[in-house]
XYZ file of C-alpha atoms in Angstrom:
372
model
C -33.287 1.902 -86.775
C -31.670 4.653 -88.274
C -28.244 4.690 -88.552
C -26.160 7.906 -86.566
C -25.776 10.886 -88.227
C -22.070 12.048 -88.527
C -22.380 15.379 -89.388
C -21.016 19.169 -89.673
C -23.787 21.950 -89.818
C -27.112 21.930 -89.935
C -29.686 18.623 -90.693
C -32.241 18.523 -93.543
C -35.002 15.706 -93.176
C -35.981 15.367 -97.106
C -39.225 14.602 -95.461
C -39.819 18.317 -94.491
C -39.617 19.587 -98.397
C -42.652 16.704 -99.591
C -40.906 13.581 -99.764
C -43.589 10.606 -98.995
C -41.806 7.269 -97.777
C -44.884 5.260 -100.029
C -42.933 4.369 -102.572
C -44.621 5.790 -105.227
C -45.019 9.243 -104.575
C -42.147 11.039 -106.687
C -40.234 12.568 -104.253
C -38.103 14.136 -106.788
C -38.727 18.072 -106.180
C -38.537 17.661 -102.500
C -35.338 16.171 -102.524
C -34.164 18.501 -105.184
C -35.664 21.730 -102.564
C -33.784 19.786 -99.426
C -30.251 19.398 -101.525
C -30.445 23.376 -102.800
C -31.201 24.655 -98.982
C -28.263 22.215 -97.743
C -25.700 23.409 -100.309
C -26.002 26.622 -99.782
C -26.046 26.363 -96.124
C -23.025 28.184 -94.964
C -20.662 25.438 -93.389
C -22.890 22.047 -94.993
C -24.473 20.048 -93.366
C -27.269 16.603 -93.325
C -30.075 15.336 -95.874
C -31.777 13.256 -93.816
C -33.868 10.121 -95.700
C -35.558 8.487 -93.089
C -37.069 4.502 -93.098
C -39.109 4.555 -95.506
C -39.152 3.907 -100.045
C -38.629 6.941 -101.853
C -39.449 7.083 -105.347
C -36.904 9.329 -107.614
C -36.771 10.247 -111.208
C -33.295 11.525 -112.527
C -32.347 14.108 -110.899
C -28.737 16.439 -110.702
C -27.618 17.642 -107.313
C -25.237 20.583 -108.260
C -22.888 21.885 -106.656
C -20.231 24.168 -105.060
C -21.709 24.177 -102.295
C -20.904 25.853 -98.775
C -19.679 23.832 -97.114
C -19.223 19.596 -97.274
C -22.364 17.991 -97.983
C -23.317 14.730 -95.556
C -26.070 12.561 -97.759
C -28.072 9.916 -95.505
C -29.214 7.121 -96.718
C -30.843 5.093 -94.367
C -34.070 4.488 -96.919
C -34.906 2.721 -99.399
C -34.155 5.124 -103.148
C -36.061 3.573 -105.960
C -35.478 4.641 -109.285
C -38.902 4.358 -112.070
C -39.776 1.644 -113.926
C -38.674 1.367 -117.932
C -36.291 3.179 -120.375
C -34.956 6.924 -119.053
C -33.421 9.797 -121.929
C -30.201 10.522 -119.927
C -27.541 8.365 -118.878
C -27.759 8.527 -115.272
C -30.813 7.812 -112.411
C -28.820 10.648 -109.848
C -25.769 12.545 -110.825
C -23.504 14.210 -108.454
C -21.473 16.975 -109.864
C -18.755 19.809 -109.099
C -18.957 19.545 -104.914
C -15.510 19.070 -103.379
C -16.553 17.307 -99.660
C -19.398 15.037 -100.003
C -19.894 11.958 -97.915
C -22.949 9.486 -99.269
C -23.178 7.199 -96.096
C -26.399 5.483 -93.491
C -27.892 2.238 -93.742
C -30.151 2.141 -96.418
C -30.193 1.237 -100.019
C -31.147 2.632 -103.678
C -32.639 0.236 -106.230
C -32.623 1.184 -109.976
C -35.445 -1.053 -111.513
C -33.279 -2.798 -113.261
C -35.188 -5.941 -114.432
C -37.786 -3.543 -116.118
C -34.552 -1.281 -118.467
C -32.370 -4.876 -118.904
C -34.189 -5.778 -122.222
C -35.648 -2.725 -123.298
C -31.557 -1.265 -124.394
C -29.705 -2.508 -127.676
C -25.651 -2.059 -128.430
C -26.278 -0.484 -130.874
C -28.652 2.598 -128.981
C -28.518 5.301 -126.246
C -26.770 3.381 -123.054
C -28.978 2.639 -120.213
C -28.553 5.167 -117.045
C -26.292 4.293 -114.183
C -27.629 4.495 -110.763
C -25.519 7.102 -109.858
C -22.842 9.247 -111.609
C -20.634 11.604 -109.850
C -18.670 14.420 -112.412
C -16.364 16.721 -111.586
C -16.173 15.613 -107.839
C -13.085 16.376 -105.141
C -12.732 14.874 -102.104
C -16.209 12.386 -101.545
C -16.301 9.268 -99.828
C -19.248 6.478 -100.383
C -19.980 4.412 -97.635
C -22.855 2.478 -95.750
C -25.411 1.726 -98.108
C -25.915 -0.855 -100.867
C -27.085 -0.868 -104.305
C -29.516 -2.946 -106.440
C -30.029 -3.451 -109.906
C -28.523 -1.494 -111.609
C -29.938 0.270 -115.077
C -26.114 -0.181 -116.304
C -23.283 0.824 -114.344
C -24.271 1.360 -110.204
C -21.642 3.904 -109.986
C -19.876 5.661 -112.877
C -16.520 8.368 -111.928
C -15.902 10.143 -114.328
C -13.843 13.345 -114.513
C -13.340 13.358 -110.515
C -10.147 13.114 -107.861
C -10.284 11.872 -103.998
C -13.033 9.378 -104.557
C -13.459 6.506 -101.516
C -15.646 3.883 -101.858
C -14.992 1.585 -98.619
C -17.580 -1.099 -96.783
C -20.275 -1.552 -99.440
C -22.895 -3.504 -101.131
C -23.691 -3.541 -104.958
C -25.737 -6.148 -106.385
C -27.084 -7.411 -109.772
C -28.468 -11.446 -111.263
C -24.744 -12.160 -113.171
C -26.690 -12.773 -115.791
C -27.647 -8.335 -116.022
C -26.160 -6.410 -118.524
C -23.485 -4.131 -118.571
C -23.854 -3.323 -114.801
C -20.154 -2.848 -113.348
C -19.785 -2.441 -110.020
C -17.597 0.770 -110.262
C -16.637 2.115 -113.485
C -14.121 4.977 -113.565
C -12.132 6.618 -116.555
C -10.723 10.436 -116.377
C -10.395 10.743 -113.108
C -7.343 10.498 -109.978
C -6.659 9.026 -106.430
C -9.815 6.701 -106.315
C -9.700 4.048 -103.349
C -11.765 1.205 -103.361
C -11.927 -1.048 -100.029
C -13.678 -3.840 -98.526
C -16.887 -4.046 -101.174
C -18.462 -6.864 -101.822
C -19.255 -6.705 -105.567
C -21.772 -9.355 -107.670
C -22.941 -8.104 -110.762
C -23.733 -9.020 -114.247
C -20.002 -7.508 -115.280
C -17.209 -6.189 -114.284
C -16.810 -5.843 -110.912
C -14.864 -2.700 -111.312
C -13.712 -0.978 -114.623
C -10.834 1.622 -114.864
C -11.328 3.617 -117.775
C -8.949 5.482 -119.939
C -7.485 8.680 -118.296
C -7.212 7.050 -115.074
C -4.189 6.615 -112.077
C -3.621 6.417 -108.976
C -6.037 3.361 -107.587
C -5.930 1.615 -105.467
C -8.669 -1.501 -104.903
C -8.048 -3.561 -101.797
C -10.085 -5.986 -99.624
C -12.733 -7.158 -102.577
C -14.988 -9.632 -102.968
C -15.775 -9.962 -106.247
C -17.755 -12.346 -107.771
C -20.684 -13.598 -109.554
C -19.412 -10.761 -112.735
C -16.613 -10.153 -115.309
C -13.677 -9.795 -112.657
C -11.276 -6.528 -112.204
C -10.197 -5.001 -115.412
C -8.367 -2.183 -116.831
C -10.327 -1.356 -120.067
C -12.079 -1.932 -122.072
C -9.027 0.724 -123.649
C -8.691 2.045 -127.371
C -11.551 2.456 -128.799
C -12.004 6.655 -129.151
C -9.157 9.326 -130.410
C -7.114 10.582 -127.991
C -7.542 8.303 -124.677
C -5.864 8.909 -121.567
C -2.859 7.026 -120.510
C -3.834 4.555 -117.274
C -1.262 3.884 -114.636
C -0.093 3.242 -111.119
C -2.926 1.801 -110.408
C -2.591 -1.349 -107.142
C -5.613 -4.306 -106.398
C -4.501 -6.419 -103.431
C -5.857 -8.913 -100.672
C -9.015 -9.449 -102.861
C -11.057 -12.719 -103.475
C -12.579 -13.864 -106.098
C -14.936 -16.558 -107.182
C -16.949 -17.722 -110.406
C -16.335 -14.943 -112.868
C -15.735 -15.184 -116.426
C -12.281 -13.105 -115.937
C -9.895 -12.855 -113.153
C -7.152 -9.344 -113.988
C -7.843 -8.425 -117.054
C -6.370 -5.649 -119.404
C -8.204 -5.053 -122.517
C -7.900 -3.506 -124.663
C -9.280 -3.403 -128.800
C -7.600 -4.585 -132.086
C -7.021 -1.868 -134.393
C -7.164 1.084 -132.112
C -4.899 4.542 -131.729
C -2.354 5.078 -129.667
C -2.258 5.361 -125.835
C -0.378 3.151 -122.515
C -1.016 1.628 -119.566
C 1.942 1.032 -116.605
C 2.940 0.813 -113.259
C 0.437 -2.114 -112.525
C 0.158 -4.544 -109.986
C -2.246 -7.493 -108.124
C -1.065 -8.955 -105.500
C -2.567 -11.817 -103.165
C -5.551 -12.351 -104.952
C -7.538 -15.423 -103.940
C -9.878 -16.616 -106.644
C -12.618 -18.961 -106.963
C -13.085 -21.719 -109.529
C -12.482 -18.134 -112.076
C -12.205 -18.549 -115.828
C -9.194 -16.960 -117.137
C -8.057 -15.710 -113.803
C -5.144 -13.548 -115.515
C -5.627 -12.202 -119.212
C -4.113 -9.827 -120.817
C -6.207 -9.116 -124.128
C -5.245 -6.995 -126.877
C -7.293 -8.556 -129.558
C -11.174 -7.582 -127.322
C -14.004 -7.492 -129.874
C -18.013 -8.371 -127.765
C -20.268 -9.134 -129.493
C -18.460 -10.426 -132.531
C -19.104 -6.703 -133.632
C -15.172 -5.764 -134.872
C -12.867 -7.569 -137.074
C -9.819 -6.763 -135.807
C -7.634 -5.496 -139.560
C -5.066 -4.285 -137.356
C -3.069 -4.095 -134.190
C -3.086 -2.802 -131.147
C -2.086 0.454 -130.592
C -2.231 0.714 -126.780
C 1.092 0.186 -125.237
C 1.116 -2.411 -121.931
C 3.928 -1.979 -119.697
C 5.445 -3.209 -116.053
C 2.734 -5.261 -114.382
C 3.297 -7.318 -112.178
C 0.568 -10.562 -110.856
C 2.288 -12.057 -107.488
C 1.205 -14.634 -105.450
C -2.145 -14.764 -107.317
C -3.538 -18.336 -106.203
C -6.440 -20.731 -106.325
C -8.550 -22.581 -108.819
C -8.928 -22.242 -112.150
C -12.622 -22.389 -114.528
C -10.330 -22.709 -117.472
C -7.155 -25.320 -118.337
C -5.526 -21.406 -119.166
C -5.005 -20.014 -116.160
C -2.210 -16.765 -117.363
C -3.586 -15.853 -121.366
C -0.995 -12.827 -122.340
C -2.647 -11.793 -125.916
C -0.812 -9.312 -126.373
C -0.419 -6.462 -129.174
C 1.896 -7.676 -132.337
C 2.350 -4.177 -132.983
C 3.403 -2.680 -129.333
C 4.034 -5.888 -127.479
C 4.128 -6.164 -123.851
C 7.111 -5.218 -121.994
C 7.870 -5.955 -118.184
C 5.376 -8.454 -117.580
C 6.364 -10.190 -114.152
C 4.744 -12.759 -112.377
C 5.558 -13.808 -108.466
C 3.432 -16.673 -106.579
C 1.191 -18.184 -108.538
C -0.277 -20.666 -107.151
C -3.209 -21.758 -109.900
C -4.368 -25.290 -111.079
C -7.598 -26.373 -112.688
C -9.995 -27.794 -110.455
C -8.067 -27.588 -107.706
C -5.839 -30.849 -109.357
C -4.083 -30.095 -112.173
C -2.088 -27.366 -112.677
C -3.383 -24.580 -114.941
C -1.220 -23.704 -117.436
C 0.111 -20.157 -119.491
C 0.469 -18.866 -122.986
C 1.761 -15.901 -124.314
C 2.107 -14.077 -127.189
C 3.520 -10.934 -127.724
C 4.846 -10.797 -124.170
C 8.413 -9.575 -123.340
C 7.381 -10.996 -119.677
C 9.066 -13.370 -117.205
C 7.396 -16.098 -114.142
C 10.140 -15.400 -111.199
C 10.432 -17.982 -108.884
C 8.775 -21.305 -108.773
C 5.211 -21.223 -109.402
C 2.524 -22.983 -111.030
C 2.168 -22.245 -114.310
C 6.101 -21.622 -114.519
C 6.048 -20.619 -118.228
C 4.543 -20.855 -120.976
C 3.490 -23.529 -123.193
């Protein structure tokens, strides 16, 4: 059943422009024709993608447009198999007022490509990339098996995700659910994310992010970072993560930076009312981040982490250490607060906390209640 289309302006059905719902015929040009006509229509309009499977090669949907655009997905959009020369499958850029909605799905065909890339080569394509966007809403849809990130937000503001599902196998590489960089005023609400990497990753230059009612797992948890890999990275601040469930992930709530690193800052961050279910490293600040054992750690991170609150973090840890604060010796963490923790190992033994180079304080009775 086609979901109801909520839009102003005209409705443009991609099949009227030659798109084929057989899942075998490349419908890229038909989608571009529909986009161009909708974008240039005074008052905007709706691009309607009906039930069916539509094969799409790499696509770029450019703005600005002459009104708000509704991209209504009711069918299945399928990426091509194998490698891709670009770092995205579908790119939306320079658009003010885009809504992507519907009951349909995007299949990135990740299993056909995961083994074809390595850490020394170019990145695989993200399924959806937003560049230079403002006032965007993504809701209702499902993203499956991205080759890299499911959604990548770059240099954008006012992007809102809600009531969505993002999924890939827990062994799939670098399949972050939503990655945010150099962007602000981002809302993620009521999204179910199970991937092989971070459910949400917040990169440099990002501020004013609100994440709530997210179900995360499996995967690597909700992360700020990694930070400090490149020169002149922007600061991260104003991040709130609240009322989320994290289960069977490699990490829970994480801030990570490289060592050594150029200077930058992370500050004004709150994690509140988070339920943990058999999570390794439920709370972790890692300022010696080094994936794939690729660095020599000759020097300290210069990323200053300050004013971070962990409040009412409760549940079970899969590791003995429920809290790990491994901060930089050169720029120790400042103003770390922990309140209302209830973390146990397998629901029985009290989890412990280890702290290094951290100016922090436990407030009130909680478990753990001190660093060992």
